[in-house]
PDB file of C-alpha atoms and ligand atoms in Angstrom:
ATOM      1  CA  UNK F   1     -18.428  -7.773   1.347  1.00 42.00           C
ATOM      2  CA  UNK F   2     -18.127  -4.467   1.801  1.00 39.00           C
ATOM      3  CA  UNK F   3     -20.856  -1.807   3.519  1.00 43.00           C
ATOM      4  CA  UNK F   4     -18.527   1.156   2.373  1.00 47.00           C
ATOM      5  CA  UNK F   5     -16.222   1.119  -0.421  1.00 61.00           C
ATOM      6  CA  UNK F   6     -13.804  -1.108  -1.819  1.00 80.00           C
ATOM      7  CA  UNK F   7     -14.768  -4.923  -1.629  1.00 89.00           C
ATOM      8  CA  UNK F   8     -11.715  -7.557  -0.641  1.00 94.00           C
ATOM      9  CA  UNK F   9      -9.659  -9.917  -3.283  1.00 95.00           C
ATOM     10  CA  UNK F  10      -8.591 -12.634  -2.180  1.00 97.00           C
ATOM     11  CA  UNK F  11      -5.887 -15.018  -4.216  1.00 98.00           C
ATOM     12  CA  UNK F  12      -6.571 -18.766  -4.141  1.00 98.00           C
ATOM     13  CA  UNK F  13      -3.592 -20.934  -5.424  1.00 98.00           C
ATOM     14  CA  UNK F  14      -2.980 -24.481  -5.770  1.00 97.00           C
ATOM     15  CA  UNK F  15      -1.411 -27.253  -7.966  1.00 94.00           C
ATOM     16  CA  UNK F  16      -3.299 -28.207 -10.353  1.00 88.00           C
ATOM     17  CA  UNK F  17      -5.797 -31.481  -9.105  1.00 90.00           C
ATOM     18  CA  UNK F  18      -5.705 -30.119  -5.634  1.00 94.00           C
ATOM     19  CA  UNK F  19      -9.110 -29.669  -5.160  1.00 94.00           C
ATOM     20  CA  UNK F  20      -9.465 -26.114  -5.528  1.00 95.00           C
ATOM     21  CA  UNK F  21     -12.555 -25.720  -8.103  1.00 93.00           C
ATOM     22  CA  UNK F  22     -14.448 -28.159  -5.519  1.00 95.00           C
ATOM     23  CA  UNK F  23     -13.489 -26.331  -2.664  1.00 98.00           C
ATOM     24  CA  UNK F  24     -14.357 -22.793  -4.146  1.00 97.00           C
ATOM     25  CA  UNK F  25     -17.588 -24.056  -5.463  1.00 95.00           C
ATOM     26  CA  UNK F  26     -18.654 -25.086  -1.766  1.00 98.00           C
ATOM     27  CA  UNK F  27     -16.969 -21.836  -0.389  1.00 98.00           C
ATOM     28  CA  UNK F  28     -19.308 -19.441  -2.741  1.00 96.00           C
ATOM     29  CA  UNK F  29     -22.718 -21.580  -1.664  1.00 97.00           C
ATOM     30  CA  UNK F  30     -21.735 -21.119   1.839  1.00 97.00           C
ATOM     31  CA  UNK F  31     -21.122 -17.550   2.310  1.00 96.00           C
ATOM     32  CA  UNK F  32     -22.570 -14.660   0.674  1.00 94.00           C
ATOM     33  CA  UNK F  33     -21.398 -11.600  -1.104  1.00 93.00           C
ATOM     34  CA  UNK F  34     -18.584 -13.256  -3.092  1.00 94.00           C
ATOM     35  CA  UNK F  35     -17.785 -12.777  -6.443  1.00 93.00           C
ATOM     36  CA  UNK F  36     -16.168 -15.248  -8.513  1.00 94.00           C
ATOM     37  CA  UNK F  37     -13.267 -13.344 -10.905  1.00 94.00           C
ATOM     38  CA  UNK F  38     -14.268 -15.007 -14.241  1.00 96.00           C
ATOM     39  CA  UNK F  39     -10.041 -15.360 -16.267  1.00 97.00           C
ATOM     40  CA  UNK F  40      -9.598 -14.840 -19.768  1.00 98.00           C
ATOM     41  CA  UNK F  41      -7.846 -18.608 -21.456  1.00 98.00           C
ATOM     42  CA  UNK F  42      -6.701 -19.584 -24.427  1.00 98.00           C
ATOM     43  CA  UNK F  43      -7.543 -23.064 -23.280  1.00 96.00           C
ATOM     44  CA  UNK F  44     -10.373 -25.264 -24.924  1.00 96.00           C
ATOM     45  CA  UNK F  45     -12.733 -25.428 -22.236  1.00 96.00           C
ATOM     46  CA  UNK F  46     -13.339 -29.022 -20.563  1.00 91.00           C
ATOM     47  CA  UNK F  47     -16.956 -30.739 -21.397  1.00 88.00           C
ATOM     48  CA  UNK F  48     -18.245 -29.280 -18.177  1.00 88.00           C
ATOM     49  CA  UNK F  49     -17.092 -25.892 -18.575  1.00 93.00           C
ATOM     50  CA  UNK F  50     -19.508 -23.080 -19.609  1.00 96.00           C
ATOM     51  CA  UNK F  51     -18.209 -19.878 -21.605  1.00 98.00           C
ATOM     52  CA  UNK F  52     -18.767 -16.849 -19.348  1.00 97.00           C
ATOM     53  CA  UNK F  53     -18.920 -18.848 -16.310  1.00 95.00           C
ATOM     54  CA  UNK F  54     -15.730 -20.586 -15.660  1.00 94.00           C
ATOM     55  CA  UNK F  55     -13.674 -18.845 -17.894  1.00 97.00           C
ATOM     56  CA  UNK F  56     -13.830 -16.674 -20.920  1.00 98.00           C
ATOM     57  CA  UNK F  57     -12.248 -19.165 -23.829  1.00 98.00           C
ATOM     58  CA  UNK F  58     -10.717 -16.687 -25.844  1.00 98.00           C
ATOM     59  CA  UNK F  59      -8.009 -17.348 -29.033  1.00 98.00           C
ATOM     60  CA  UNK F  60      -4.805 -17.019 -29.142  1.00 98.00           C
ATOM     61  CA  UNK F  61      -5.042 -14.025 -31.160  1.00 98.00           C
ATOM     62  CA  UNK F  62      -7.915 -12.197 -29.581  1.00 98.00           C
ATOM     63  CA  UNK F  63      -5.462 -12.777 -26.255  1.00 98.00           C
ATOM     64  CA  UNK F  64      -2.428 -11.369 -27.886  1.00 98.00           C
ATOM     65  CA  UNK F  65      -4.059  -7.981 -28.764  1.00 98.00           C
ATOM     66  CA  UNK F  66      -5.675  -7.924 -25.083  1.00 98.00           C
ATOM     67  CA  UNK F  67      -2.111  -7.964 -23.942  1.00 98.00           C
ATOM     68  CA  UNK F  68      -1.063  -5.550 -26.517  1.00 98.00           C
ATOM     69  CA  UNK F  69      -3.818  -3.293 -25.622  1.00 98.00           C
ATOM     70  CA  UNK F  70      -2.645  -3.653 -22.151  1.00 97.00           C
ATOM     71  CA  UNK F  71      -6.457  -4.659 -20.825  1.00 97.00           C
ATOM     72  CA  UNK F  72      -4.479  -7.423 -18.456  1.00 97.00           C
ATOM     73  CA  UNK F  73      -3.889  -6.670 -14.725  1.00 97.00           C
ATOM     74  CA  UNK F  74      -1.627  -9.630 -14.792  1.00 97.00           C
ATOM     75  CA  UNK F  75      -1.844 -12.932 -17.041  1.00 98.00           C
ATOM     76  CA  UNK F  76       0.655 -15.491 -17.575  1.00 97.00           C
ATOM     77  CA  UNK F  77       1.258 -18.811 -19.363  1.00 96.00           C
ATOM     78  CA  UNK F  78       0.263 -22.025 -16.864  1.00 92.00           C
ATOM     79  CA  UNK F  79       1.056 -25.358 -18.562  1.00 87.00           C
ATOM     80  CA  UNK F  80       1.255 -24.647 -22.029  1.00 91.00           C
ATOM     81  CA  UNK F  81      -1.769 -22.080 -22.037  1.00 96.00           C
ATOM     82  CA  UNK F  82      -2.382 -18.495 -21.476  1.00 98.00           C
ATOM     83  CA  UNK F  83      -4.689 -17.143 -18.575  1.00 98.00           C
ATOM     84  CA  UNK F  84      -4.947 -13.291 -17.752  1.00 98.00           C
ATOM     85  CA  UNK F  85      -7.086 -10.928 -15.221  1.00 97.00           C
ATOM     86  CA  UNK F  86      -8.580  -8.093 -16.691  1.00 96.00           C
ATOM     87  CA  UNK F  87      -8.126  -4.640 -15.476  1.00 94.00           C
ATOM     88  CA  UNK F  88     -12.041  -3.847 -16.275  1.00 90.00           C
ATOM     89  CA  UNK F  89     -13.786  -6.933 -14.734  1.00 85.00           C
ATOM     90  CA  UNK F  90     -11.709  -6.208 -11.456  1.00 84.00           C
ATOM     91  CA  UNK F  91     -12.668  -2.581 -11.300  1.00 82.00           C
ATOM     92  CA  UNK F  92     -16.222  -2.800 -11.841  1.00 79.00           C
ATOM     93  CA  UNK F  93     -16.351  -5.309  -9.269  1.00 75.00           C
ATOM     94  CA  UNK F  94     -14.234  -4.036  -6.665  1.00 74.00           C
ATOM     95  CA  UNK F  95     -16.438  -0.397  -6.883  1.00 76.00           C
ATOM     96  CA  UNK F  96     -19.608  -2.940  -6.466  1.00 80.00           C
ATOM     97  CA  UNK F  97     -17.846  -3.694  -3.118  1.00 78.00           C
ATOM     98  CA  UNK F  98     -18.379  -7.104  -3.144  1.00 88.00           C
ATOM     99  CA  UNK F  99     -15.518  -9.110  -2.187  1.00 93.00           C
ATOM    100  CA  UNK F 100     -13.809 -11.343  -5.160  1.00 94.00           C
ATOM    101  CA  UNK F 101     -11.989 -14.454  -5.431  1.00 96.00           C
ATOM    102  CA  UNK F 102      -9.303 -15.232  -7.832  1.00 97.00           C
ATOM    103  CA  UNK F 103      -8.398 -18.248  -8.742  1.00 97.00           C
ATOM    104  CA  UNK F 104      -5.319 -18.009 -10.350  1.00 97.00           C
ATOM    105  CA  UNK F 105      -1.617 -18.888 -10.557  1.00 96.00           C
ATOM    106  CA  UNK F 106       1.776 -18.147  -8.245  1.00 97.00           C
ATOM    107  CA  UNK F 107       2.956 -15.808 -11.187  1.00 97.00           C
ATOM    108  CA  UNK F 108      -0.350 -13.700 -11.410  1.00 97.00           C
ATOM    109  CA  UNK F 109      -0.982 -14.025  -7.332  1.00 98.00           C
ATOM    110  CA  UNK F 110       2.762 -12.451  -7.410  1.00 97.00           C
ATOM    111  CA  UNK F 111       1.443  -9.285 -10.090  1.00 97.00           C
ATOM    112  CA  UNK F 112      -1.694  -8.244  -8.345  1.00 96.00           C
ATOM    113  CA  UNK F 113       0.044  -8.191  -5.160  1.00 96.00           C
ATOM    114  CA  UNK F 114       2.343  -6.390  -6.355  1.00 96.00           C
ATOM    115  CA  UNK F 115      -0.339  -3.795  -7.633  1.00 94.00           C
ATOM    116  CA  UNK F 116      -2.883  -3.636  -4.605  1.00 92.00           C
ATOM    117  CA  UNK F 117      -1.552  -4.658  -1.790  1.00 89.00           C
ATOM    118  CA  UNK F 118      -4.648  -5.224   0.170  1.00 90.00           C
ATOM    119  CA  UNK F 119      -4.587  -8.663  -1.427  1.00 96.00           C
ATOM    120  CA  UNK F 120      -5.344 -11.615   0.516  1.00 98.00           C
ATOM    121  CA  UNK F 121      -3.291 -14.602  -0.725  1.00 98.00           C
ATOM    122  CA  UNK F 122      -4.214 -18.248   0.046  1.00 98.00           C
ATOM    123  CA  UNK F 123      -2.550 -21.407  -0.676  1.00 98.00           C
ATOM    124  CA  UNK F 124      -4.243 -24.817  -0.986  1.00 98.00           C
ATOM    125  CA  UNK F 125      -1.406 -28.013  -0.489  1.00 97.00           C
ATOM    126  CA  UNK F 126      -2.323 -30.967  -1.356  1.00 96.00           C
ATOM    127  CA  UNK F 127      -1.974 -33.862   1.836  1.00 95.00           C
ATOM    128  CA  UNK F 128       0.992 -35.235  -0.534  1.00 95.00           C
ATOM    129  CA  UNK F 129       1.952 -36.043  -4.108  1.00 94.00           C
ATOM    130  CA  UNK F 130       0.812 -39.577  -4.019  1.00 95.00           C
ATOM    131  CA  UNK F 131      -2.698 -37.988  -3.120  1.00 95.00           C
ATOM    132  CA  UNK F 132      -2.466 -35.262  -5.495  1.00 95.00           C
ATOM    133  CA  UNK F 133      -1.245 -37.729  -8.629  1.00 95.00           C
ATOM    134  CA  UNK F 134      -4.450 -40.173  -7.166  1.00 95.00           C
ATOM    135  CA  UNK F 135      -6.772 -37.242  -7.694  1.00 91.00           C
ATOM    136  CA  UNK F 136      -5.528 -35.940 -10.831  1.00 93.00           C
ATOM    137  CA  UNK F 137      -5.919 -40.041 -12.461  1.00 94.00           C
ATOM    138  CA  UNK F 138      -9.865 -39.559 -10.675  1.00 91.00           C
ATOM    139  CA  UNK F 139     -10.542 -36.405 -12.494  1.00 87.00           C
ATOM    140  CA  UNK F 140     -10.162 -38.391 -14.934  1.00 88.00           C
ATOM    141  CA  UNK F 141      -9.196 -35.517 -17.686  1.00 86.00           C
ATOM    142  CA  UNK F 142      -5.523 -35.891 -18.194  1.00 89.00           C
ATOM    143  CA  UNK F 143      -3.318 -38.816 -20.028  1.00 92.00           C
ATOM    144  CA  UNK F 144      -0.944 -40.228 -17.967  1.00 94.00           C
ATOM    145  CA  UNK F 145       1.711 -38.240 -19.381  1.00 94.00           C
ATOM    146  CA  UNK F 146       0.216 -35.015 -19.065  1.00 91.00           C
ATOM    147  CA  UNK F 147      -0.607 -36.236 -15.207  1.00 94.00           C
ATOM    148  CA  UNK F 148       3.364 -36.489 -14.566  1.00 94.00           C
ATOM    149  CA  UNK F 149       3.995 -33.188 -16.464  1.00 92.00           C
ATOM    150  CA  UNK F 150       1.290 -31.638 -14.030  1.00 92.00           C
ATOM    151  CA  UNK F 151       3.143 -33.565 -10.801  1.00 95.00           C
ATOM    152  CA  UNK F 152       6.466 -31.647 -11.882  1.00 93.00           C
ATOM    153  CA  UNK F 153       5.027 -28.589 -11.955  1.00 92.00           C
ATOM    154  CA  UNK F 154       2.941 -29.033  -8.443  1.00 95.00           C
ATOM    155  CA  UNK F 155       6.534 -29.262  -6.585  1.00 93.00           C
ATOM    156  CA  UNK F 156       7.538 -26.296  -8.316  1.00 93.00           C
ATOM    157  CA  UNK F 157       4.584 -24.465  -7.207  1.00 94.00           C
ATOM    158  CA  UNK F 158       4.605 -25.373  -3.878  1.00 96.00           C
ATOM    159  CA  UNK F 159       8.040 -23.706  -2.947  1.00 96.00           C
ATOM    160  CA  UNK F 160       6.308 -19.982  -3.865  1.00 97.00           C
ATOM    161  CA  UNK F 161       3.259 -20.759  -0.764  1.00 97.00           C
ATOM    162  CA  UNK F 162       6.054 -19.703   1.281  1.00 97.00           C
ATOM    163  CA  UNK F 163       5.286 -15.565   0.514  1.00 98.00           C
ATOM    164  CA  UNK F 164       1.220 -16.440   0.965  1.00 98.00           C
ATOM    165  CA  UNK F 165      -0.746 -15.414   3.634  1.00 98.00           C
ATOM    166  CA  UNK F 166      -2.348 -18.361   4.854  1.00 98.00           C
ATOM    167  CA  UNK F 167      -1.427 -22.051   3.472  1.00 98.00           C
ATOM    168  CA  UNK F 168      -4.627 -24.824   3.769  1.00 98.00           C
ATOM    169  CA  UNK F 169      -3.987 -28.037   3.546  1.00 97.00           C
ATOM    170  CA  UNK F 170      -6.800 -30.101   1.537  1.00 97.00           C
ATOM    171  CA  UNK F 171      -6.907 -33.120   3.579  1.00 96.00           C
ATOM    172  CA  UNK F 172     -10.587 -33.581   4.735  1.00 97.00           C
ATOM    173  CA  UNK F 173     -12.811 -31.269   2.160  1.00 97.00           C
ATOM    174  CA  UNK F 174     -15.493 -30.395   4.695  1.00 98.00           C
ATOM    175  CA  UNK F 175     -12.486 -29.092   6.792  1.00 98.00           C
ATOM    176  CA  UNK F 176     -10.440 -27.272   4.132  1.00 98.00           C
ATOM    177  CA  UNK F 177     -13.956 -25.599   3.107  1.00 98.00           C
ATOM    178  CA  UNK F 178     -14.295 -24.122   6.781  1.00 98.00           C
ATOM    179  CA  UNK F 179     -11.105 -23.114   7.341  1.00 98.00           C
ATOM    180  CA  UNK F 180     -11.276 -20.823   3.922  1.00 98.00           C
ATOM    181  CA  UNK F 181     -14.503 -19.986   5.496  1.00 98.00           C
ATOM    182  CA  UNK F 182     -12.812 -18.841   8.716  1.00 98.00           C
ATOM    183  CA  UNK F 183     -10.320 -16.626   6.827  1.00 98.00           C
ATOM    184  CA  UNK F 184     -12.413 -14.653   4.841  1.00 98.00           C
ATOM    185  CA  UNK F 185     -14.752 -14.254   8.038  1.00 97.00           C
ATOM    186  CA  UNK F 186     -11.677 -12.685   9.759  1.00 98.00           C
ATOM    187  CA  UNK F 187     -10.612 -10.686   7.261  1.00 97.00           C
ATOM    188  CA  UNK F 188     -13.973  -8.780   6.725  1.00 95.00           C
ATOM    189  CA  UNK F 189     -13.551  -8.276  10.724  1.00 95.00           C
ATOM    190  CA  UNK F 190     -10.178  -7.024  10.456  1.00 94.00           C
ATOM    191  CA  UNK F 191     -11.483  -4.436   7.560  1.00 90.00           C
ATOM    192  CA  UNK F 192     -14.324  -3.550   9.119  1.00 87.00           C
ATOM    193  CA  UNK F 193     -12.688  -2.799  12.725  1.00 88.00           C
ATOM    194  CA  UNK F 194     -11.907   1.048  12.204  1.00 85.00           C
ATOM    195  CA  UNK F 195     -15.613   1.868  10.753  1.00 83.00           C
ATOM    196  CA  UNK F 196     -17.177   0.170  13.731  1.00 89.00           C
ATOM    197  CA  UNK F 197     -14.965   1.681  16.132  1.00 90.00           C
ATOM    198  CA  UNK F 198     -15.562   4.955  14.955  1.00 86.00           C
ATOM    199  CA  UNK F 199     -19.097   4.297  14.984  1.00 82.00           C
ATOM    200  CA  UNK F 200     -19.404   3.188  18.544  1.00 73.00           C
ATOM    201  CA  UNK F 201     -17.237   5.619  19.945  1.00 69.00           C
ATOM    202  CA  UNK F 202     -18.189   8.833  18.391  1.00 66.00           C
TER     203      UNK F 202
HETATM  204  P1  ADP D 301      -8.486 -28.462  -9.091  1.00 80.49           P
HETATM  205  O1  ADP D 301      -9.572 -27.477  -9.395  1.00 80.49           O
HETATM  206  O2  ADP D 301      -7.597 -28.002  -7.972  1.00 80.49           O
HETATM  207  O3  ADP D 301      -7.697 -28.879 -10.291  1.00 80.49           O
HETATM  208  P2  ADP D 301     -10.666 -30.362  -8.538  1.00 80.49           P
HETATM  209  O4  ADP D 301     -11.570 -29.572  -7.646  1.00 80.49           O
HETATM  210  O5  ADP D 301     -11.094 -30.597  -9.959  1.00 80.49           O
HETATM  211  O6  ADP D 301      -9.163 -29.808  -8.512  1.00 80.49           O
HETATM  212  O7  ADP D 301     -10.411 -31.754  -7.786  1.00 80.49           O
HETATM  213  C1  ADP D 301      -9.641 -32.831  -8.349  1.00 80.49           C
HETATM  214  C2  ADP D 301     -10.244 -34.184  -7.897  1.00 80.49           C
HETATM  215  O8  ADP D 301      -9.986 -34.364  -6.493  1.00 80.49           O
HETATM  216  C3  ADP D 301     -11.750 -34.222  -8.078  1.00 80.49           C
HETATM  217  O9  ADP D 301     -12.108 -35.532  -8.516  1.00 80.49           O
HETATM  218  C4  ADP D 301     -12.293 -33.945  -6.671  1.00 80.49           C
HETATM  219  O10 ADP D 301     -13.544 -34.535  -6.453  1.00 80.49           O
HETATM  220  C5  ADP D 301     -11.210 -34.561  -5.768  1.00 80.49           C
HETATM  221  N1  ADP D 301     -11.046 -33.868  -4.459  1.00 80.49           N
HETATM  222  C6  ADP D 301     -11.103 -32.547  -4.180  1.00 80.49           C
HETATM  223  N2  ADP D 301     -10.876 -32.291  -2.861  1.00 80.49           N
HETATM  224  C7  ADP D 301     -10.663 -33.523  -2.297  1.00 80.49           C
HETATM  225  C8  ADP D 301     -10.368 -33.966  -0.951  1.00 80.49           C
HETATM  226  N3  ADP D 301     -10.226 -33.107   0.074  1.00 80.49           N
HETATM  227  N4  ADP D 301     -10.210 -35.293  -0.741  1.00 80.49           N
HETATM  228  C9  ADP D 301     -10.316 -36.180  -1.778  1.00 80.49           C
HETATM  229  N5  ADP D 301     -10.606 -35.848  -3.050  1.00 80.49           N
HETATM  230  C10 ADP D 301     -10.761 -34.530  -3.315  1.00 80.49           C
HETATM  231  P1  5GP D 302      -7.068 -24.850 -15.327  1.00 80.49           P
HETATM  232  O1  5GP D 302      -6.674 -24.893 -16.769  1.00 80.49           O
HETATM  233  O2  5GP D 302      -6.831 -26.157 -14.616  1.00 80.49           O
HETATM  234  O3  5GP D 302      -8.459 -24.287 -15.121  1.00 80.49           O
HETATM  235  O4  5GP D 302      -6.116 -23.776 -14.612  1.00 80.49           O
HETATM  236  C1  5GP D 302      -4.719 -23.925 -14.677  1.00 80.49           C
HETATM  237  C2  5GP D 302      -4.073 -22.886 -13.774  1.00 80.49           C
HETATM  238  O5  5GP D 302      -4.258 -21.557 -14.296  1.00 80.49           O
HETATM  239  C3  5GP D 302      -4.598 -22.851 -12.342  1.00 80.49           C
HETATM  240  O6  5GP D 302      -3.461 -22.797 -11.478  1.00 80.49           O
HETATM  241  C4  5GP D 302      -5.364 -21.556 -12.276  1.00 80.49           C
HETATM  242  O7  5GP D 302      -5.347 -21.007 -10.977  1.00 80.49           O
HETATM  243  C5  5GP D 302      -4.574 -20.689 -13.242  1.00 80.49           C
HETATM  244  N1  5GP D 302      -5.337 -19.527 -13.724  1.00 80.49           N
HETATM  245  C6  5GP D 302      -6.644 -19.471 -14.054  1.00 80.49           C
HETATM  246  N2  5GP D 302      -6.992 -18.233 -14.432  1.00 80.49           N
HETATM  247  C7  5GP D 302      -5.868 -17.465 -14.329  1.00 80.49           C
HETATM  248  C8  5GP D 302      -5.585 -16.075 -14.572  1.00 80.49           C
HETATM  249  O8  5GP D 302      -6.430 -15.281 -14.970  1.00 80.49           O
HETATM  250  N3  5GP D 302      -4.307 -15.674 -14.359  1.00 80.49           N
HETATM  251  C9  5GP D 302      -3.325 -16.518 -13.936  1.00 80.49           C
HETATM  252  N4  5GP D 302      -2.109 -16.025 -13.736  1.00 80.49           N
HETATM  253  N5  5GP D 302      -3.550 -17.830 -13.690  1.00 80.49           N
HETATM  254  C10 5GP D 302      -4.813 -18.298 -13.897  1.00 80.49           C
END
């Protein structure tokens, strides 16, 4: 949340099934001045998805000329579909100086830091993969097959938390919700240090 200027992104990554729309959701209730980045997919959206809201479902085509037209600041294929950021949505935002979350992917985390490199980055682990294949079969939106295809991918993605900032792991949710808390509380202190000091001091 920024007083002056530029609001704060920060990157929230996870496998998928981890927890992370549950964890954001509480995150956003519980502290104010957030803005949720709202991703352009090519996905169908889920029965309790809302257009607009959780993403922008978009088709294939219309998302191939958005890349074309170079309107991404990063996007990327994730299990079969696409996903992107747009340039636009980010910079309206960011001049609002609100501070935004991102939920997106290791490959798109990797592109926007790459691009401002005030970036936060957080990584969610699941407590194990016996967990995160028990929480995947409760969400209860995946066929079996698609839930070991998912489980492949998670071990993948874990190896890149290495280059994030902080790494969470979703254990106990009321924990994992204040320790995201915690880190973007100490991160608006840490941006907010020179303005103060020049305010008290002057
Ligand atoms: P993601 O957005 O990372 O794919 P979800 O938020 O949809 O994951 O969570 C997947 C499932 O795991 C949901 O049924 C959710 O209620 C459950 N879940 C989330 N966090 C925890 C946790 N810390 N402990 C146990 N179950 C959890
Ligand atoms: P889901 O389909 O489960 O909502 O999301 C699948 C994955 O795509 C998640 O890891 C999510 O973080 C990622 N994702 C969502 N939006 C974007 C985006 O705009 N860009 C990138 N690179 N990944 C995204």
């Amino acid at each position: 949340m920024g007083e002056k200027g530029e609001g704060l992104i920060f990157i929230i990554s996870a496998p998928s099934g981890t927890g992370k729309t549950t964890l954001l959701r509480r995150v956003m209730q519980e502290l104010s001045g957030l803005r949720y980045s709202v991703s352009y997919t090519t996905r169908p959206p889920r029965a309790n998805e809302r257009d607009g809201e959780d993403y922008h479902f978009i088709s294939p085509s219309l998302f191939q000329k958005m890349v074309e037209r170079d309107e991404f600041l990063e996007w990327a294929e994730v299990l079969g579909n696409h996903y992107g950021t747009v340039r636009k949505d980010l910079a309206i935002l960011k001049s609002e100086g609100i501070d935004l979350i991102l939920d997106i992917d290791t490959q798109g985390a990797k592109r926007v830091a790459e691009q401002i490199e005030s970036t936060i980055l957080v990584y969610i682990l699941p407590p194990s993969l016996e967990s995160l294949q028990e929480r995947l079969t409760k969400r209860g939106l995946d066929s079996p097959e698609r839930i070991r295809f998912r489980l492949a991918n998670a071990k993948r993605d874990m190896e890149e938390a290495r280059w994030y900032h902080y790494v969470i792991l979703n254990d106990r949710i009321e924990e994992t919700v204040e320790k995201l808390k915690a880190i973007i509380i100490a991160e608006r202190c840490r941006k907010r240090k020179n303005a103060l000091l020049e305010g008290k001091m002057r």
